[in-house]
Tab-separated table of C-alpha atoms and ligand atoms in Angstrom:
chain	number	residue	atom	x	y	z
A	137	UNK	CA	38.041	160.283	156.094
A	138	UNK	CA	41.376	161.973	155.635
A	139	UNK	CA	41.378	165.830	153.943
A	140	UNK	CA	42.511	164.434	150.419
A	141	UNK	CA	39.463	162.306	150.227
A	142	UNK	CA	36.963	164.893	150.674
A	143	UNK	CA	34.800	165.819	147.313
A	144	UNK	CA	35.645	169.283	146.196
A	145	UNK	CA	32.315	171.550	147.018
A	146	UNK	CA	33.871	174.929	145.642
A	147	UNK	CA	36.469	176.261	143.671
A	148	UNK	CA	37.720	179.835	143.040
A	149	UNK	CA	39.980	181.168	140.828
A	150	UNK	CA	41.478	184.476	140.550
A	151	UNK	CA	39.011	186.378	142.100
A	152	UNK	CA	39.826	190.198	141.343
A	153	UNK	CA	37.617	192.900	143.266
A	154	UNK	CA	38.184	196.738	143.464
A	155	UNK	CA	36.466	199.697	145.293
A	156	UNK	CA	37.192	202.091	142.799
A	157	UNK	CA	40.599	202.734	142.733
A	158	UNK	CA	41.144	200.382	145.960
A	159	UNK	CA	42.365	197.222	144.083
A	160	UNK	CA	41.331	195.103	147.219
A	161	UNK	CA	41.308	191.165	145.784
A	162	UNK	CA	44.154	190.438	143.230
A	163	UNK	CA	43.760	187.525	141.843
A	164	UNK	CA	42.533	184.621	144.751
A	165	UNK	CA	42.116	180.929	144.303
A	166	UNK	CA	40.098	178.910	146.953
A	167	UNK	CA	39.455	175.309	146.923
A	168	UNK	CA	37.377	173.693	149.844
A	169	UNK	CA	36.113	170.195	149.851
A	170	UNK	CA	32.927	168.895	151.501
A	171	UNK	CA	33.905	168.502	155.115
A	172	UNK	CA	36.866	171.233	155.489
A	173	UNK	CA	36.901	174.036	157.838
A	174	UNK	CA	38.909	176.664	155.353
A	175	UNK	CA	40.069	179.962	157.992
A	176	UNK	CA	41.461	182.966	156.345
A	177	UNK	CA	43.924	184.881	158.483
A	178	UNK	CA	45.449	188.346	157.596
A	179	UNK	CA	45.860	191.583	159.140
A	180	UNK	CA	42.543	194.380	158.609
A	181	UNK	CA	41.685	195.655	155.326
A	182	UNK	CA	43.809	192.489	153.633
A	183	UNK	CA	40.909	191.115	152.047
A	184	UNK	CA	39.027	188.466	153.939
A	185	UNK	CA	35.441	189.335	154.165
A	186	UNK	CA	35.211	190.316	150.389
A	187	UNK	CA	36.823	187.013	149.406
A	188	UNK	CA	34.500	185.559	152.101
A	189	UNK	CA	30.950	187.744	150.568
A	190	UNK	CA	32.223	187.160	147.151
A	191	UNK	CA	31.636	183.253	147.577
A	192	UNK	CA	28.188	183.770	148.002
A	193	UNK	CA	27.308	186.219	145.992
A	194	UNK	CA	27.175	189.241	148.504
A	195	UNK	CA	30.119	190.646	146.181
A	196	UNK	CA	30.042	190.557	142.848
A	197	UNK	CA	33.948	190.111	141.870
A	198	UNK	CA	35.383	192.118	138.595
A	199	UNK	CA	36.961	188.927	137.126
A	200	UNK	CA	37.293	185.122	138.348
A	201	UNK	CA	35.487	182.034	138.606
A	202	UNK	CA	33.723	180.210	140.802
A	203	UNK	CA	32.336	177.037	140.832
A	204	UNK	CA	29.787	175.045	142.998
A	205	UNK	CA	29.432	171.226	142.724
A	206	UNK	CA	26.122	171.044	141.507
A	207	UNK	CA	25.698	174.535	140.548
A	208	UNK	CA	26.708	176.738	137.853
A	209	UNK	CA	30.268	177.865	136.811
A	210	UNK	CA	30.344	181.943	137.499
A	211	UNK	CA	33.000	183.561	135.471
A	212	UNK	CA	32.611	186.857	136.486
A	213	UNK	CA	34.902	188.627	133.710
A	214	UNK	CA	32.821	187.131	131.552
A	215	UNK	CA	29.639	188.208	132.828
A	216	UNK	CA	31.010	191.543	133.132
A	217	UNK	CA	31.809	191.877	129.518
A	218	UNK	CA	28.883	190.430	128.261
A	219	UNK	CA	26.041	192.457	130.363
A	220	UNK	CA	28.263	195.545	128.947
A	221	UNK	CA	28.751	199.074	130.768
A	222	UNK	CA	25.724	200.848	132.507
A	223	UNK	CA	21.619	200.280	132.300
A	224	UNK	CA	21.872	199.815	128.289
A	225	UNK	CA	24.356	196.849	128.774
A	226	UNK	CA	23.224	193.578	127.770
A	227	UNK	CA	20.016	192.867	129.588
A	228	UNK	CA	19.940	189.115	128.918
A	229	UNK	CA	23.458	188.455	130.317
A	230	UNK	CA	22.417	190.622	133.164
A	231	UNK	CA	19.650	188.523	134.042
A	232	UNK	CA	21.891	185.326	133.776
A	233	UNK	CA	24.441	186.890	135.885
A	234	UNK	CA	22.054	187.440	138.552
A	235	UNK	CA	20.578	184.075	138.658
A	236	UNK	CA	23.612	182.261	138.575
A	237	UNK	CA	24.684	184.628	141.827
A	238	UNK	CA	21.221	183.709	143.909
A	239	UNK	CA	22.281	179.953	142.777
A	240	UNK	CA	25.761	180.513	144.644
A	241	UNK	CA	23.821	182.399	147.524
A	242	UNK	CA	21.083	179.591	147.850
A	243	UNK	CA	23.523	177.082	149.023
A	244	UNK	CA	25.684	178.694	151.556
A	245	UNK	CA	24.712	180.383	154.637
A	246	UNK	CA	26.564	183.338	156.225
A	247	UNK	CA	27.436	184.044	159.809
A	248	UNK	CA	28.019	187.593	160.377
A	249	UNK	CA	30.375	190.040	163.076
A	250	UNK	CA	26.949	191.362	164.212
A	251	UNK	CA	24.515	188.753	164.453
A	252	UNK	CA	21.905	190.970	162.688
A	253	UNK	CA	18.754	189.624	164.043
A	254	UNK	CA	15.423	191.296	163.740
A	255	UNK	CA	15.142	193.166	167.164
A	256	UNK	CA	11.592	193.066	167.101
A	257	UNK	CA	11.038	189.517	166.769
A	258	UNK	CA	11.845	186.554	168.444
A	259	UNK	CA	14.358	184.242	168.496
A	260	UNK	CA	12.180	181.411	166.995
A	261	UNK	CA	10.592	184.014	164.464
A	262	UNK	CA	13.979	184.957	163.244
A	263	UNK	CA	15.290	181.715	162.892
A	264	UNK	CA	12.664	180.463	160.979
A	265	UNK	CA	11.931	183.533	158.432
A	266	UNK	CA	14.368	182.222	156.172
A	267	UNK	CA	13.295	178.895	155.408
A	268	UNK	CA	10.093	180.086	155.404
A	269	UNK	CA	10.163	182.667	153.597
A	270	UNK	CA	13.027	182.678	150.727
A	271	UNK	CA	12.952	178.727	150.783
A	272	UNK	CA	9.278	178.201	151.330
A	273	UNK	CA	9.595	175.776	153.805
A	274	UNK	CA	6.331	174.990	155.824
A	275	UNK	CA	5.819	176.762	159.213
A	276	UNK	CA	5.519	173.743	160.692
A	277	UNK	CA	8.618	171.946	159.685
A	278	UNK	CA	10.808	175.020	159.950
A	279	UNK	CA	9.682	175.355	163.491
A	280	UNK	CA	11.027	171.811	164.076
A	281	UNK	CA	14.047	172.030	162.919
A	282	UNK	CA	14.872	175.287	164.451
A	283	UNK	CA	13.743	173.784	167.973
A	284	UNK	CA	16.291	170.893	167.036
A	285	UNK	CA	18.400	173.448	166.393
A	286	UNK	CA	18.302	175.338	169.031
A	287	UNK	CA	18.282	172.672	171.606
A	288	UNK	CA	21.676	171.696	169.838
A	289	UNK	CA	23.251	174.955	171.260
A	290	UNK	CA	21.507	175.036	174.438
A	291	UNK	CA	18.999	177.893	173.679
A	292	UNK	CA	15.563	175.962	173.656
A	293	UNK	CA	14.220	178.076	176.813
A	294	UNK	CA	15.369	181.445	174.768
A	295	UNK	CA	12.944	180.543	171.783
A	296	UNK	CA	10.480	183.015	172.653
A	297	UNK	CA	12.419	185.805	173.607
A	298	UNK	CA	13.521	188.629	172.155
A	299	UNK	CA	17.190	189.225	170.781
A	300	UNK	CA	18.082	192.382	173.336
A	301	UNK	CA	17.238	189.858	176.571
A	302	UNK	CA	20.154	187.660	175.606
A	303	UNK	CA	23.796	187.774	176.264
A	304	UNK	CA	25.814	188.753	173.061
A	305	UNK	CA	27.093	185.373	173.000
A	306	UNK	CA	23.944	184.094	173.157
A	307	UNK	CA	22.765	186.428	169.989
A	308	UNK	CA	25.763	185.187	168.369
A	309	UNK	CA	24.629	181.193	168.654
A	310	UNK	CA	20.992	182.352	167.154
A	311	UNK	CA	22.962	183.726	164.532
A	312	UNK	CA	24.566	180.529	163.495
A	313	UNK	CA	21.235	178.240	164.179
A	314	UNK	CA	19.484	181.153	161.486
A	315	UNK	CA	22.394	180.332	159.166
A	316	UNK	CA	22.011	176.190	160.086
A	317	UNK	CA	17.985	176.187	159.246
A	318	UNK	CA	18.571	177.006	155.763
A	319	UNK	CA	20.345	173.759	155.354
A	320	UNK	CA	23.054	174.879	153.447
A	321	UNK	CA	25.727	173.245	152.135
A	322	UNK	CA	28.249	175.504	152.940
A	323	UNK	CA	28.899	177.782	156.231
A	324	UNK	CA	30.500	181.372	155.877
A	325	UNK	CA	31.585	182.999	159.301
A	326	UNK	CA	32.595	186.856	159.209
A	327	UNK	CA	34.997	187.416	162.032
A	328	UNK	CA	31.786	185.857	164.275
A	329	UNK	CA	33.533	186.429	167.702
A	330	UNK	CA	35.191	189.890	167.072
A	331	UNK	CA	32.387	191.998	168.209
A	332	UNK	CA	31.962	189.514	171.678
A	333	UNK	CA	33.111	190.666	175.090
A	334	UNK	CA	36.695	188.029	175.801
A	335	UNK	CA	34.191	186.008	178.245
A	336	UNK	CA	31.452	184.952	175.785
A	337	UNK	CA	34.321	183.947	172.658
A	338	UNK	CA	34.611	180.464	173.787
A	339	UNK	CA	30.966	179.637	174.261
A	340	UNK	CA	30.408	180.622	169.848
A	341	UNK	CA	33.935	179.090	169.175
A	342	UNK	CA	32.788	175.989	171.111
A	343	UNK	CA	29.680	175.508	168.912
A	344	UNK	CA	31.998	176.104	165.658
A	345	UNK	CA	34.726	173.503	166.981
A	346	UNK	CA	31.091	171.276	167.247
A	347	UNK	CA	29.496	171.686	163.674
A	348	UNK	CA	33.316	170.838	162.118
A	349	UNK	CA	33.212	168.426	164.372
A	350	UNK	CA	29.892	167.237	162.398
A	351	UNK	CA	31.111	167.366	159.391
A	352	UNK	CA	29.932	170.963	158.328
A	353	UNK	CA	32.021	172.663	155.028
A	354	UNK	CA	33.063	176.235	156.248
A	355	UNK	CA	35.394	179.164	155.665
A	356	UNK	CA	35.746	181.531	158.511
A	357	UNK	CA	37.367	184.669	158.454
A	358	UNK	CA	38.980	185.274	161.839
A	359	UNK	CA	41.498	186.370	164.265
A	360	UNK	CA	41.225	183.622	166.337
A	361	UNK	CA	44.283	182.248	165.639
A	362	UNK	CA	43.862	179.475	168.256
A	363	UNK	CA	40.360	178.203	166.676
A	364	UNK	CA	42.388	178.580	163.145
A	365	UNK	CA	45.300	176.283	164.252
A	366	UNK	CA	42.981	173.355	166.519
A	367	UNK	CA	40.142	173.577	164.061
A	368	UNK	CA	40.760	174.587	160.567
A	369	UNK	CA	42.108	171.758	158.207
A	370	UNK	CA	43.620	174.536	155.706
A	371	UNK	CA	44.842	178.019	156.516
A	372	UNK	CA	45.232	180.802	154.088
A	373	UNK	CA	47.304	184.014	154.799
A	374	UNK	CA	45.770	186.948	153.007
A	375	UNK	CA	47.858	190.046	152.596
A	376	UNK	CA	47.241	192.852	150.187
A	377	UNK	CA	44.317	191.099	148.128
A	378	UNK	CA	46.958	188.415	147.558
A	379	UNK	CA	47.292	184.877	149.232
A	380	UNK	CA	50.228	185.110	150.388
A	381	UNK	CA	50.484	181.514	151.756
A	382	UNK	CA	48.418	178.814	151.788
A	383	UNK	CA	48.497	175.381	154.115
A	384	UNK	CA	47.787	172.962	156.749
A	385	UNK	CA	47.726	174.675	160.081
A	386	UNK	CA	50.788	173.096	160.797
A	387	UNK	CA	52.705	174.322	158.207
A	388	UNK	CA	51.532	177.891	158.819
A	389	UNK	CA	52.027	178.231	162.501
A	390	UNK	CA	55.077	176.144	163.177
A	391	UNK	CA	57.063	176.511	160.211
A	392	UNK	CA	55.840	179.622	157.849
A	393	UNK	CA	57.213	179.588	154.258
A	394	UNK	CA	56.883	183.403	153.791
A	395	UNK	CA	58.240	186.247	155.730
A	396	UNK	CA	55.179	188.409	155.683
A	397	UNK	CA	53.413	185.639	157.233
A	398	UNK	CA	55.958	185.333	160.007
A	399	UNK	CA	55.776	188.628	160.433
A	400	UNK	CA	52.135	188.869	160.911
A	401	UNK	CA	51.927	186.022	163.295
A	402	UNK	CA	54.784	187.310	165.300
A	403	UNK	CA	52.707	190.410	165.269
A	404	UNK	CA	49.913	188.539	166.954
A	405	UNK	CA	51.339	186.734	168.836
A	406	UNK	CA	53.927	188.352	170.466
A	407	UNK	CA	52.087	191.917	170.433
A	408	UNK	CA	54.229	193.347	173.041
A	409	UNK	CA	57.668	192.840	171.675
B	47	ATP	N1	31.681	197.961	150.114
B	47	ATP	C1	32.900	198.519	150.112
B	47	ATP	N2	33.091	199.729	149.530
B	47	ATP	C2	34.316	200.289	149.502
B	47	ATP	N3	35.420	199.712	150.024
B	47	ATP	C3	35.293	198.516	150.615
B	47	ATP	C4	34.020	197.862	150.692
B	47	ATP	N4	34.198	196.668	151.327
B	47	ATP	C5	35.507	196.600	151.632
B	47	ATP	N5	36.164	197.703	151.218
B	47	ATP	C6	37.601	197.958	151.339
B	47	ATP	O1	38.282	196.799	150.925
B	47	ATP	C7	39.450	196.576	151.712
B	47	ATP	C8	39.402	195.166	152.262
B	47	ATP	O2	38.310	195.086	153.172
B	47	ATP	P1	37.904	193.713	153.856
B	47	ATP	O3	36.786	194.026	154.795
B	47	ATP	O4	37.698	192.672	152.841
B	47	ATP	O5	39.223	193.373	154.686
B	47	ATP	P2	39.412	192.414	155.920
B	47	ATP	O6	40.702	191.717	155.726
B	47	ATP	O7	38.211	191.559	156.109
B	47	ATP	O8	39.537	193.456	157.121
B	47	ATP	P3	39.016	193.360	158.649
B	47	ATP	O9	39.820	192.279	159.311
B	47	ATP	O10	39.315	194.720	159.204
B	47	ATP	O11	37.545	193.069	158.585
B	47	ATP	C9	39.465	197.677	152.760
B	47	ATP	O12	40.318	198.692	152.282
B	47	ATP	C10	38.042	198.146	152.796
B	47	ATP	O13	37.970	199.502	153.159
């Protein structure tokens, strides 16, 4: 199936977020369609992970929309000015705002820099305390599929231990079966290599390459430029809350339409000169 055939599974559209007086998204549009691997490049504090949390609802943006197949349309400026200023706002709107946010949050999964598990459980526990209990899956069944799971990215023998006896890299791949159990039809990965020692990168990137591979819809932020180019179906450049350029992988890294991109991949990869 070629890109252009693909469904569309989400759409955003100027997606505004500020931190105070830190005007941090200006205005982003997003579309990714079921089956594309979406990464978002840009140098630090550009943007990507609160374009990446406000997709599912970690953020709550000042103004855009955002729409789900399947799912509600969220238009945030509207929300905003309907649940009003403070506790006395509008309580009703409040309430709708909120639900419509766990509806965006229910069907995408999120991979994070720090793998976050729960250090005093183990690796089956923590993979299977979502399903069980936020989606109220049966014990039973969750611990099959995150067996499955597991086997998938060779950790079966590590399903009883605990998260400090494995590698980081290791951690890393529980991480993503966690975010795989829920089922969800879209995968969000938050810079998931940056916090790895060089020699366990390729081991997570390897099971990433696999799930697009599969067929799995995600958007990773990252500064793996390499996994961006072989892996990623469309590239955007975020600079200054603004998406700066948008394209195949192609287009970005062998013939950039913008000079602040150039400039930014020249920074990466030629860090030296
Ligand atoms: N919860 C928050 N409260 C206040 N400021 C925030 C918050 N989250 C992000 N910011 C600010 O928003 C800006 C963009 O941050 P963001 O993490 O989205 O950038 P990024 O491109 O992902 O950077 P990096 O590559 O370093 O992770 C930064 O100035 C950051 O300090």
């Amino acid at each position: 199936m070629s890109p252009t055939d693909r469904t569309p599974l989400l759409t955003a559209r100027g997606i505004e977020k500020s931190f105070g007086a830190n005007h941090v998204l200006r205005g982003v549009d997003l579309d990714v369609r079921r089956g594309d691997v979406v990464a978002l490049i840009g140098a630090s504090g550009s943007g990507k992970t609160t374009v990446l949390r406000s997709l599912n609802g970690l953020e709550t943006p000042d103004a855009g929309v955002l729409e789900l197949a399947g799912g509600p349309v969220v238009d945030f400026g509207a929300q905003a000015a309907a649940a009003g200023p403070g506790w006395f706002g509008n309580r009703t709107a409040r309430a709708a705002a909120k639900a419509n946010r766990a509806a965006l949050r229910d069907r995408s999964a999120m991979v994070f820099q720090h793998h976050n598990l729960f250090p005093h459980r183990t690796v089956l526990e923590n993979v299977i305390e979502g399903p069980c209990q936020v989606q109220g899956v049966p014990r039973a069944t969750a611990t099959g599929r995150a067996e499955e799971l597991l086997a998938r990215v060779g950790l079966t023998e590590k399903r009883d231990a605990y998260p400090h006896q494995l590698s980081g890299g290791q951690q890393q791949r529980v991480g993503i079966v966690r975010a795989l159990a829920l089922q969800p039809d879209l995968l969000l990965f938050d810079e998931p290599t940056s916090a790895l020692d060089p020699e366990l990168v390729g081991e997570v990137l390897t099971v990433m390459k696999e799930l697009a591979d599969e067929g799995w819809t995600m958007v990773v932020v990252t500064h793996e430029l390499s996994f961006a180019r072989q892996v990623a179906n469309q590239v955007l450049f975020l600079d200054g809350g603004v998406v700066v350029e948008h394209g195949t992988p192609e287009q970005i890294f062998t013939a950039p339409a913008e000079e602040r991109t150039r400039r930014f991949l020249d920074r990466i990869l030629h860090p030296l000169d």
